Amino acid sequence: SYIMRHSSLDNDNQFKYAHSLNRDQRKRELQRITRENQHILDRIQAAEPTYDHLAWEEHEKQHQEYMKNICELPVVIHSGIVEEDDDDGICP
């Protein structure tokens, strides 16, 4: 009956958890990595692009014109819309 009324197990944690001895070192390492990542991000954002998207668009327009000139059937553009040509009806 005494056992039922009292805690007989010694599982009460009377001691606080001892903090890690290298916590400060890990914190400094995390700060260093964060600074390095920020510097890398700054360099990436400051870099000039190597591809000219405007030239790509012009090239695509020219390519579409070439396709219109050489085709025998109507050209179907990516959107699925058929472009029509008013000249002879063979090529749009």
PDB file of N, CA and C in Angstrom:
ATOM      1  N   SER A   1       0.823  -1.191   0.000  1.00  0.00           N
ATOM      2  CA  SER A   1       0.000   0.000   0.000  1.00  0.00           C
ATOM      3  C   SER A   1       0.867   1.254   0.000  1.00  0.00           C
ATOM      4  N   TYR A   2       2.000   1.226   0.666  1.00  0.00           N
ATOM      5  CA  TYR A   2       2.919   2.368   0.656  1.00  0.00           C
ATOM      6  C   TYR A   2       3.455   2.603  -0.755  1.00  0.00           C
ATOM      7  N   ILE A   3       3.740   1.528  -1.463  1.00  0.00           N
ATOM      8  CA  ILE A   3       4.271   1.637  -2.823  1.00  0.00           C
ATOM      9  C   ILE A   3       3.252   2.295  -3.745  1.00  0.00           C
ATOM     10  N   MET A   4       2.000   1.999  -3.567  1.00  0.00           N
ATOM     11  CA  MET A   4       0.961   2.570  -4.406  1.00  0.00           C
ATOM     12  C   MET A   4       0.777   4.053  -4.132  1.00  0.00           C
ATOM     13  N   ARG A   5       1.034   4.479  -2.933  1.00  0.00           N
ATOM     14  CA  ARG A   5       0.820   5.880  -2.571  1.00  0.00           C
ATOM     15  C   ARG A   5       2.029   6.761  -2.846  1.00  0.00           C
ATOM     16  N   HIS A   6       3.213   6.186  -2.917  1.00  0.00           N
ATOM     17  CA  HIS A   6       4.429   6.964  -3.090  1.00  0.00           C
ATOM     18  C   HIS A   6       5.185   6.502  -4.333  1.00  0.00           C
ATOM     19  N   SER A   7       5.939   7.406  -4.835  1.00  0.00           N
ATOM     20  CA  SER A   7       6.756   7.072  -5.992  1.00  0.00           C
ATOM     21  C   SER A   7       7.996   6.325  -5.524  1.00  0.00           C
ATOM     22  N   SER A   8       8.085   5.088  -5.910  1.00  0.00           N
ATOM     23  CA  SER A   8       9.215   4.286  -5.459  1.00  0.00           C
ATOM     24  C   SER A   8      10.336   4.267  -6.491  1.00  0.00           C
ATOM     25  N   LEU A   9      10.051   4.747  -7.697  1.00  0.00           N
ATOM     26  CA  LEU A   9      11.072   4.749  -8.741  1.00  0.00           C
ATOM     27  C   LEU A   9      11.913   6.012  -8.643  1.00  0.00           C
ATOM     28  N   ASP A  10      13.161   5.860  -8.946  1.00  0.00           N
ATOM     29  CA  ASP A  10      14.063   7.014  -8.920  1.00  0.00           C
ATOM     30  C   ASP A  10      14.230   7.553 -10.341  1.00  0.00           C
ATOM     31  N   ASN A  11      13.129   7.966 -10.942  1.00  0.00           N
ATOM     32  CA  ASN A  11      13.212   8.474 -12.298  1.00  0.00           C
ATOM     33  C   ASN A  11      12.930   9.973 -12.380  1.00  0.00           C
ATOM     34  N   ASP A  12      12.805  10.625 -11.268  1.00  0.00           N
ATOM     35  CA  ASP A  12      12.623  12.074 -11.272  1.00  0.00           C
ATOM     36  C   ASP A  12      13.954  12.720 -11.603  1.00  0.00           C
ATOM     37  N   ASN A  13      13.953  13.503 -12.667  1.00  0.00           N
ATOM     38  CA  ASN A  13      15.183  14.167 -13.087  1.00  0.00           C
ATOM     39  C   ASN A  13      15.362  15.423 -12.251  1.00  0.00           C
ATOM     40  N   GLN A  14      16.219  15.347 -11.277  1.00  0.00           N
ATOM     41  CA  GLN A  14      16.444  16.483 -10.392  1.00  0.00           C
ATOM     42  C   GLN A  14      17.499  17.427 -10.937  1.00  0.00           C
ATOM     43  N   PHE A  15      18.202  16.990 -11.965  1.00  0.00           N
ATOM     44  CA  PHE A  15      19.279  17.808 -12.516  1.00  0.00           C
ATOM     45  C   PHE A  15      18.844  18.421 -13.839  1.00  0.00           C
ATOM     46  N   LYS A  16      19.256  19.629 -14.039  1.00  0.00           N
ATOM     47  CA  LYS A  16      18.990  20.285 -15.314  1.00  0.00           C
ATOM     48  C   LYS A  16      19.919  19.690 -16.362  1.00  0.00           C
ATOM     49  N   TYR A  17      19.460  19.743 -17.598  1.00  0.00           N
ATOM     50  CA  TYR A  17      20.265  19.228 -18.703  1.00  0.00           C
ATOM     51  C   TYR A  17      21.518  20.078 -18.838  1.00  0.00           C
ATOM     52  N   ALA A  18      22.651  19.432 -18.872  1.00  0.00           N
ATOM     53  CA  ALA A  18      23.913  20.146 -19.061  1.00  0.00           C
ATOM     54  C   ALA A  18      24.008  20.583 -20.517  1.00  0.00           C
ATOM     55  N   HIS A  19      24.204  21.863 -20.736  1.00  0.00           N
ATOM     56  CA  HIS A  19      24.260  22.392 -22.090  1.00  0.00           C
ATOM     57  C   HIS A  19      25.556  21.980 -22.770  1.00  0.00           C
ATOM     58  N   SER A  20      25.484  21.978 -24.070  1.00  0.00           N
ATOM     59  CA  SER A  20      26.625  21.555 -24.865  1.00  0.00           C
ATOM     60  C   SER A  20      27.813  22.492 -24.619  1.00  0.00           C
ATOM     61  N   LEU A  21      28.983  21.890 -24.539  1.00  0.00           N
ATOM     62  CA  LEU A  21      30.188  22.686 -24.305  1.00  0.00           C
ATOM     63  C   LEU A  21      30.646  23.398 -25.570  1.00  0.00           C
ATOM     64  N   ASN A  22      30.230  22.925 -26.733  1.00  0.00           N
ATOM     65  CA  ASN A  22      30.669  23.566 -27.971  1.00  0.00           C
ATOM     66  C   ASN A  22      29.548  24.367 -28.636  1.00  0.00           C
ATOM     67  N   ARG A  23      28.573  24.785 -27.871  1.00  0.00           N
ATOM     68  CA  ARG A  23      27.445  25.559 -28.406  1.00  0.00           C
ATOM     69  C   ARG A  23      27.917  26.854 -29.049  1.00  0.00           C
ATOM     70  N   ASP A  24      28.828  27.559 -28.390  1.00  0.00           N
ATOM     71  CA  ASP A  24      29.319  28.815 -28.942  1.00  0.00           C
ATOM     72  C   ASP A  24      30.081  28.591 -30.244  1.00  0.00           C
ATOM     73  N   GLN A  25      30.850  27.510 -30.282  1.00  0.00           N
ATOM     74  CA  GLN A  25      31.588  27.206 -31.504  1.00  0.00           C
ATOM     75  C   GLN A  25      30.636  26.882 -32.652  1.00  0.00           C
ATOM     76  N   ARG A  26      29.596  26.110 -32.380  1.00  0.00           N
ATOM     77  CA  ARG A  26      28.611  25.792 -33.419  1.00  0.00           C
ATOM     78  C   ARG A  26      27.879  27.046 -33.876  1.00  0.00           C
ATOM     79  N   LYS A  27      27.590  27.934 -32.952  1.00  0.00           N
ATOM     80  CA  LYS A  27      26.908  29.182 -33.290  1.00  0.00           C
ATOM     81  C   LYS A  27      27.791  30.048 -34.190  1.00  0.00           C
ATOM     82  N   ARG A  28      29.084  30.146 -33.866  1.00  0.00           N
ATOM     83  CA  ARG A  28      30.013  30.919 -34.694  1.00  0.00           C
ATOM     84  C   ARG A  28      30.150  30.310 -36.089  1.00  0.00           C
ATOM     85  N   GLU A  29      30.184  28.983 -36.143  1.00  0.00           N
ATOM     86  CA  GLU A  29      30.286  28.298 -37.432  1.00  0.00           C
ATOM     87  C   GLU A  29      29.044  28.559 -38.277  1.00  0.00           C
ATOM     88  N   LEU A  30      27.882  28.532 -37.665  1.00  0.00           N
ATOM     89  CA  LEU A  30      26.643  28.819 -38.380  1.00  0.00           C
ATOM     90  C   LEU A  30      26.630  30.259 -38.890  1.00  0.00           C
ATOM     91  N   GLN A  31      27.105  31.192 -38.089  1.00  0.00           N
ATOM     92  CA  GLN A  31      27.172  32.585 -38.525  1.00  0.00           C
ATOM     93  C   GLN A  31      28.142  32.750 -39.684  1.00  0.00           C
ATOM     94  N   ARG A  32      29.277  32.043 -39.641  1.00  0.00           N
ATOM     95  CA  ARG A  32      30.259  32.117 -40.719  1.00  0.00           C
ATOM     96  C   ARG A  32      29.653  31.578 -42.026  1.00  0.00           C
ATOM     97  N   ILE A  33      28.962  30.451 -41.928  1.00  0.00           N
ATOM     98  CA  ILE A  33      28.339  29.868 -43.119  1.00  0.00           C
ATOM     99  C   ILE A  33      27.266  30.796 -43.671  1.00  0.00           C
ATOM    100  N   THR A  34      26.510  31.411 -42.790  1.00  0.00           N
ATOM    101  CA  THR A  34      25.470  32.347 -43.219  1.00  0.00           C
ATOM    102  C   THR A  34      26.083  33.538 -43.946  1.00  0.00           C
ATOM    103  N   ARG A  35      27.187  34.067 -43.429  1.00  0.00           N
ATOM    104  CA  ARG A  35      27.872  35.186 -44.098  1.00  0.00           C
ATOM    105  C   ARG A  35      28.384  34.765 -45.477  1.00  0.00           C
ATOM    106  N   GLU A  36      28.989  33.587 -45.554  1.00  0.00           N
ATOM    107  CA  GLU A  36      29.482  33.101 -46.838  1.00  0.00           C
ATOM    108  C   GLU A  36      28.344  32.949 -47.841  1.00  0.00           C
ATOM    109  N   ASN A  37      27.234  32.379 -47.395  1.00  0.00           N
ATOM    110  CA  ASN A  37      26.080  32.225 -48.281  1.00  0.00           C
ATOM    111  C   ASN A  37      25.557  33.573 -48.755  1.00  0.00           C
ATOM    112  N   GLN A  38      25.556  34.566 -47.874  1.00  0.00           N
ATOM    113  CA  GLN A  38      25.091  35.893 -48.258  1.00  0.00           C
ATOM    114  C   GLN A  38      26.020  36.517 -49.293  1.00  0.00           C
ATOM    115  N   HIS A  39      27.335  36.330 -49.128  1.00  0.00           N
ATOM    116  CA  HIS A  39      28.296  36.854 -50.099  1.00  0.00           C
ATOM    117  C   HIS A  39      28.116  36.175 -51.460  1.00  0.00           C
ATOM    118  N   ILE A  40      27.882  34.874 -51.450  1.00  0.00           N
ATOM    119  CA  ILE A  40      27.654  34.152 -52.710  1.00  0.00           C
ATOM    120  C   ILE A  40      26.389  34.669 -53.385  1.00  0.00           C
ATOM    121  N   LEU A  41      25.327  34.864 -52.607  1.00  0.00           N
ATOM    122  CA  LEU A  41      24.077  35.378 -53.157  1.00  0.00           C
ATOM    123  C   LEU A  41      24.283  36.767 -53.755  1.00  0.00           C
ATOM    124  N   ASP A  42      25.031  37.630 -53.062  1.00  0.00           N
ATOM    125  CA  ASP A  42      25.296  38.970 -53.580  1.00  0.00           C
ATOM    126  C   ASP A  42      26.036  38.909 -54.910  1.00  0.00           C
ATOM    127  N   ARG A  43      27.030  38.010 -55.007  1.00  0.00           N
ATOM    128  CA  ARG A  43      27.788  37.884 -56.258  1.00  0.00           C
ATOM    129  C   ARG A  43      26.901  37.387 -57.386  1.00  0.00           C
ATOM    130  N   ILE A  44      26.027  36.422 -57.086  1.00  0.00           N
ATOM    131  CA  ILE A  44      25.131  35.902 -58.118  1.00  0.00           C
ATOM    132  C   ILE A  44      24.177  36.991 -58.601  1.00  0.00           C
ATOM    133  N   GLN A  45      23.633  37.756 -57.663  1.00  0.00           N
ATOM    134  CA  GLN A  45      22.673  38.793 -58.045  1.00  0.00           C
ATOM    135  C   GLN A  45      23.341  39.943 -58.795  1.00  0.00           C
ATOM    136  N   ALA A  46      24.618  40.185 -58.542  1.00  0.00           N
ATOM    137  CA  ALA A  46      25.319  41.274 -59.208  1.00  0.00           C
ATOM    138  C   ALA A  46      25.863  40.868 -60.579  1.00  0.00           C
ATOM    139  N   ALA A  47      25.890  39.577 -60.870  1.00  0.00           N
ATOM    140  CA  ALA A  47      26.452  39.103 -62.132  1.00  0.00           C
ATOM    141  C   ALA A  47      25.530  39.469 -63.290  1.00  0.00           C
ATOM    142  N   GLU A  48      26.151  39.820 -64.396  1.00  0.00           N
ATOM    143  CA  GLU A  48      25.387  40.131 -65.602  1.00  0.00           C
ATOM    144  C   GLU A  48      24.959  38.826 -66.269  1.00  0.00           C
ATOM    145  N   PRO A  49      23.776  38.793 -66.836  1.00  0.00           N
ATOM    146  CA  PRO A  49      23.344  37.568 -67.513  1.00  0.00           C
ATOM    147  C   PRO A  49      24.185  37.313 -68.760  1.00  0.00           C
ATOM    148  N   THR A  50      24.387  36.050 -69.065  1.00  0.00           N
ATOM    149  CA  THR A  50      25.189  35.715 -70.240  1.00  0.00           C
ATOM    150  C   THR A  50      24.317  35.461 -71.461  1.00  0.00           C
ATOM    151  N   TYR A  51      23.018  35.265 -71.262  1.00  0.00           N
ATOM    152  CA  TYR A  51      22.108  35.029 -72.378  1.00  0.00           C
ATOM    153  C   TYR A  51      21.255  36.265 -72.603  1.00  0.00           C
ATOM    154  N   ASP A  52      21.063  36.599 -73.864  1.00  0.00           N
ATOM    155  CA  ASP A  52      20.256  37.756 -74.223  1.00  0.00           C
ATOM    156  C   ASP A  52      18.869  37.265 -74.634  1.00  0.00           C
ATOM    157  N   HIS A  53      17.903  37.415 -73.743  1.00  0.00           N
ATOM    158  CA  HIS A  53      16.563  36.910 -74.037  1.00  0.00           C
ATOM    159  C   HIS A  53      15.898  37.670 -75.171  1.00  0.00           C
ATOM    160  N   LEU A  54      16.262  38.935 -75.359  1.00  0.00           N
ATOM    161  CA  LEU A  54      15.688  39.697 -76.470  1.00  0.00           C
ATOM    162  C   LEU A  54      16.172  39.143 -77.805  1.00  0.00           C
ATOM    163  N   ALA A  55      17.452  38.751 -77.866  1.00  0.00           N
ATOM    164  CA  ALA A  55      17.971  38.139 -79.086  1.00  0.00           C
ATOM    165  C   ALA A  55      17.283  36.801 -79.337  1.00  0.00           C
ATOM    166  N   TRP A  56      17.003  36.067 -78.282  1.00  0.00           N
ATOM    167  CA  TRP A  56      16.287  34.786 -78.436  1.00  0.00           C
ATOM    168  C   TRP A  56      14.901  35.017 -79.031  1.00  0.00           C
ATOM    169  N   GLU A  57      14.206  36.042 -78.544  1.00  0.00           N
ATOM    170  CA  GLU A  57      12.873  36.335 -79.057  1.00  0.00           C
ATOM    171  C   GLU A  57      12.930  36.731 -80.523  1.00  0.00           C
ATOM    172  N   GLU A  58      13.912  37.545 -80.891  1.00  0.00           N
ATOM    173  CA  GLU A  58      14.074  37.934 -82.291  1.00  0.00           C
ATOM    174  C   GLU A  58      14.377  36.723 -83.156  1.00  0.00           C
ATOM    175  N   HIS A  59      15.231  35.856 -82.663  1.00  0.00           N
ATOM    176  CA  HIS A  59      15.566  34.640 -83.403  1.00  0.00           C
ATOM    177  C   HIS A  59      14.325  33.770 -83.599  1.00  0.00           C
ATOM    178  N   GLU A  60      13.505  33.663 -82.578  1.00  0.00           N
ATOM    179  CA  GLU A  60      12.278  32.866 -82.675  1.00  0.00           C
ATOM    180  C   GLU A  60      11.320  33.470 -83.694  1.00  0.00           C
ATOM    181  N   LYS A  61      11.190  34.795 -83.706  1.00  0.00           N
ATOM    182  CA  LYS A  61      10.322  35.446 -84.699  1.00  0.00           C
ATOM    183  C   LYS A  61      10.824  35.171 -86.110  1.00  0.00           C
ATOM    184  N   GLN A  62      12.142  35.287 -86.303  1.00  0.00           N
ATOM    185  CA  GLN A  62      12.711  35.028 -87.611  1.00  0.00           C
ATOM    186  C   GLN A  62      12.502  33.567 -88.011  1.00  0.00           C
ATOM    187  N   HIS A  63      12.668  32.670 -87.058  1.00  0.00           N
ATOM    188  CA  HIS A  63      12.452  31.251 -87.314  1.00  0.00           C
ATOM    189  C   HIS A  63      11.003  30.996 -87.737  1.00  0.00           C
ATOM    190  N   GLN A  64      10.049  31.641 -87.091  1.00  0.00           N
ATOM    191  CA  GLN A  64       8.640  31.486 -87.460  1.00  0.00           C
ATOM    192  C   GLN A  64       8.388  32.007 -88.879  1.00  0.00           C
ATOM    193  N   GLU A  65       9.038  33.093 -89.245  1.00  0.00           N
ATOM    194  CA  GLU A  65       8.892  33.620 -90.601  1.00  0.00           C
ATOM    195  C   GLU A  65       9.443  32.628 -91.617  1.00  0.00           C
ATOM    196  N   TYR A  66      10.592  32.034 -91.328  1.00  0.00           N
ATOM    197  CA  TYR A  66      11.159  31.023 -92.214  1.00  0.00           C
ATOM    198  C   TYR A  66      10.201  29.842 -92.366  1.00  0.00           C
ATOM    199  N   MET A  67       9.606  29.419 -91.240  1.00  0.00           N
ATOM    200  CA  MET A  67       8.663  28.311 -91.284  1.00  0.00           C
ATOM    201  C   MET A  67       7.474  28.643 -92.174  1.00  0.00           C
ATOM    202  N   LYS A  68       6.988  29.867 -92.076  1.00  0.00           N
ATOM    203  CA  LYS A  68       5.863  30.274 -92.923  1.00  0.00           C
ATOM    204  C   LYS A  68       6.250  30.235 -94.394  1.00  0.00           C
ATOM    205  N   ASN A  69       7.491  30.612 -94.693  1.00  0.00           N
ATOM    206  CA  ASN A  69       7.928  30.687 -96.081  1.00  0.00           C
ATOM    207  C   ASN A  69       8.139  29.310 -96.704  1.00  0.00           C
ATOM    208  N   ILE A  70       8.511  28.313 -95.939  1.00  0.00           N
ATOM    209  CA  ILE A  70       8.862  27.023 -96.534  1.00  0.00           C
ATOM    210  C   ILE A  70       7.787  25.952 -96.386  1.00  0.00           C
ATOM    211  N   CYS A  71       6.734  26.224 -95.656  1.00  0.00           N
ATOM    212  CA  CYS A  71       5.770  25.162 -95.386  1.00  0.00           C
ATOM    213  C   CYS A  71       4.764  24.997 -96.526  1.00  0.00           C
ATOM    214  N   GLU A  72       4.180  23.814 -96.585  1.00  0.00           N
ATOM    215  CA  GLU A  72       3.128  23.535 -97.542  1.00  0.00           C
ATOM    216  C   GLU A  72       1.761  23.508 -96.881  1.00  0.00           C
ATOM    217  N   LEU A  73       1.743  23.243 -95.553  1.00  0.00           N
ATOM    218  CA  LEU A  73       0.503  23.213 -94.791  1.00  0.00           C
ATOM    219  C   LEU A  73       0.526  24.331 -93.767  1.00  0.00           C
ATOM    220  N   PRO A  74      -0.628  24.682 -93.214  1.00  0.00           N
ATOM    221  CA  PRO A  74      -0.653  25.751 -92.206  1.00  0.00           C
ATOM    222  C   PRO A  74       0.237  25.410 -91.010  1.00  0.00           C
ATOM    223  N   VAL A  75       0.903  26.419 -90.515  1.00  0.00           N
ATOM    224  CA  VAL A  75       1.801  26.249 -89.377  1.00  0.00           C
ATOM    225  C   VAL A  75       0.976  26.307 -88.101  1.00  0.00           C
ATOM    226  N   VAL A  76       1.173  25.316 -87.225  1.00  0.00           N
ATOM    227  CA  VAL A  76       0.500  25.302 -85.931  1.00  0.00           C
ATOM    228  C   VAL A  76       1.499  25.789 -84.898  1.00  0.00           C
ATOM    229  N   ILE A  77       1.212  26.930 -84.301  1.00  0.00           N
ATOM    230  CA  ILE A  77       2.076  27.520 -83.289  1.00  0.00           C
ATOM    231  C   ILE A  77       1.828  26.806 -81.968  1.00  0.00           C
ATOM    232  N   HIS A  78       2.717  26.971 -81.000  1.00  0.00           N
ATOM    233  CA  HIS A  78       2.675  26.265 -79.716  1.00  0.00           C
ATOM    234  C   HIS A  78       1.310  26.349 -79.040  1.00  0.00           C
ATOM    235  N   SER A  79       0.584  27.419 -79.228  1.00  0.00           N
ATOM    236  CA  SER A  79      -0.705  27.569 -78.560  1.00  0.00           C
ATOM    237  C   SER A  79      -1.795  26.731 -79.214  1.00  0.00           C
ATOM    238  N   GLY A  80      -1.499  26.164 -80.390  1.00  0.00           N
ATOM    239  CA  GLY A  80      -2.495  25.360 -81.079  1.00  0.00           C
ATOM    240  C   GLY A  80      -3.320  26.162 -82.058  1.00  0.00           C
ATOM    241  N   ILE A  81      -3.066  27.444 -82.173  1.00  0.00           N
ATOM    242  CA  ILE A  81      -3.801  28.302 -83.100  1.00  0.00           C
ATOM    243  C   ILE A  81      -3.141  28.197 -84.476  1.00  0.00           C
ATOM    244  N   VAL A  82      -3.952  28.006 -85.500  1.00  0.00           N
ATOM    245  CA  VAL A  82      -3.435  27.919 -86.864  1.00  0.00           C
ATOM    246  C   VAL A  82      -3.393  29.321 -87.437  1.00  0.00           C
ATOM    247  N   GLU A  83      -2.208  29.737 -87.887  1.00  0.00           N
ATOM    248  CA  GLU A  83      -2.083  31.045 -88.523  1.00  0.00           C
ATOM    249  C   GLU A  83      -2.478  30.901 -89.987  1.00  0.00           C
ATOM    250  N   GLU A  84      -3.221  31.855 -90.465  1.00  0.00           N
ATOM    251  CA  GLU A  84      -3.656  31.803 -91.854  1.00  0.00           C
ATOM    252  C   GLU A  84      -2.988  32.900 -92.641  1.00  0.00           C
ATOM    253  N   ASP A  85      -2.694  32.585 -93.912  1.00  0.00           N
ATOM    254  CA  ASP A  85      -2.070  33.535 -94.820  1.00  0.00           C
ATOM    255  C   ASP A  85      -3.090  33.859 -95.902  1.00  0.00           C
ATOM    256  N   ASP A  86      -3.195  35.124 -96.271  1.00  0.00           N
ATOM    257  CA  ASP A  86      -4.184  35.538 -97.240  1.00  0.00           C
ATOM    258  C   ASP A  86      -3.688  35.405 -98.680  1.00  0.00           C
ATOM    259  N   ASP A  87      -2.416  35.041 -98.898  1.00  0.00           N
ATOM    260  CA  ASP A  87      -1.862  35.035-100.249  1.00  0.00           C
ATOM    261  C   ASP A  87      -2.435  33.920-101.108  1.00  0.00           C
ATOM    262  N   ASP A  88      -1.976  32.686-100.924  1.00  0.00           N
ATOM    263  CA  ASP A  88      -2.379  31.617-101.817  1.00  0.00           C
ATOM    264  C   ASP A  88      -3.094  30.467-101.122  1.00  0.00           C
ATOM    265  N   GLY A  89      -3.159  30.442 -99.831  1.00  0.00           N
ATOM    266  CA  GLY A  89      -3.861  29.395 -99.141  1.00  0.00           C
ATOM    267  C   GLY A  89      -3.033  28.133 -98.919  1.00  0.00           C
ATOM    268  N   ILE A  90      -1.858  28.023 -99.556  1.00  0.00           N
ATOM    269  CA  ILE A  90      -1.032  26.834 -99.383  1.00  0.00           C
ATOM    270  C   ILE A  90      -0.241  26.932 -98.071  1.00  0.00           C
ATOM    271  N   CYS A  91       0.433  28.049 -97.863  1.00  0.00           N
ATOM    272  CA  CYS A  91       1.226  28.274 -96.655  1.00  0.00           C
ATOM    273  C   CYS A  91       0.699  29.511 -95.938  1.00  0.00           C
ATOM    274  N   PRO A  92       0.639  29.475 -94.665  1.00  0.00           N
ATOM    275  CA  PRO A  92       0.176  30.664 -93.928  1.00  0.00           C
ATOM    276  C   PRO A  92       1.245  31.731 -93.898  1.00  0.00           C
TER     277      PRO A  92
END
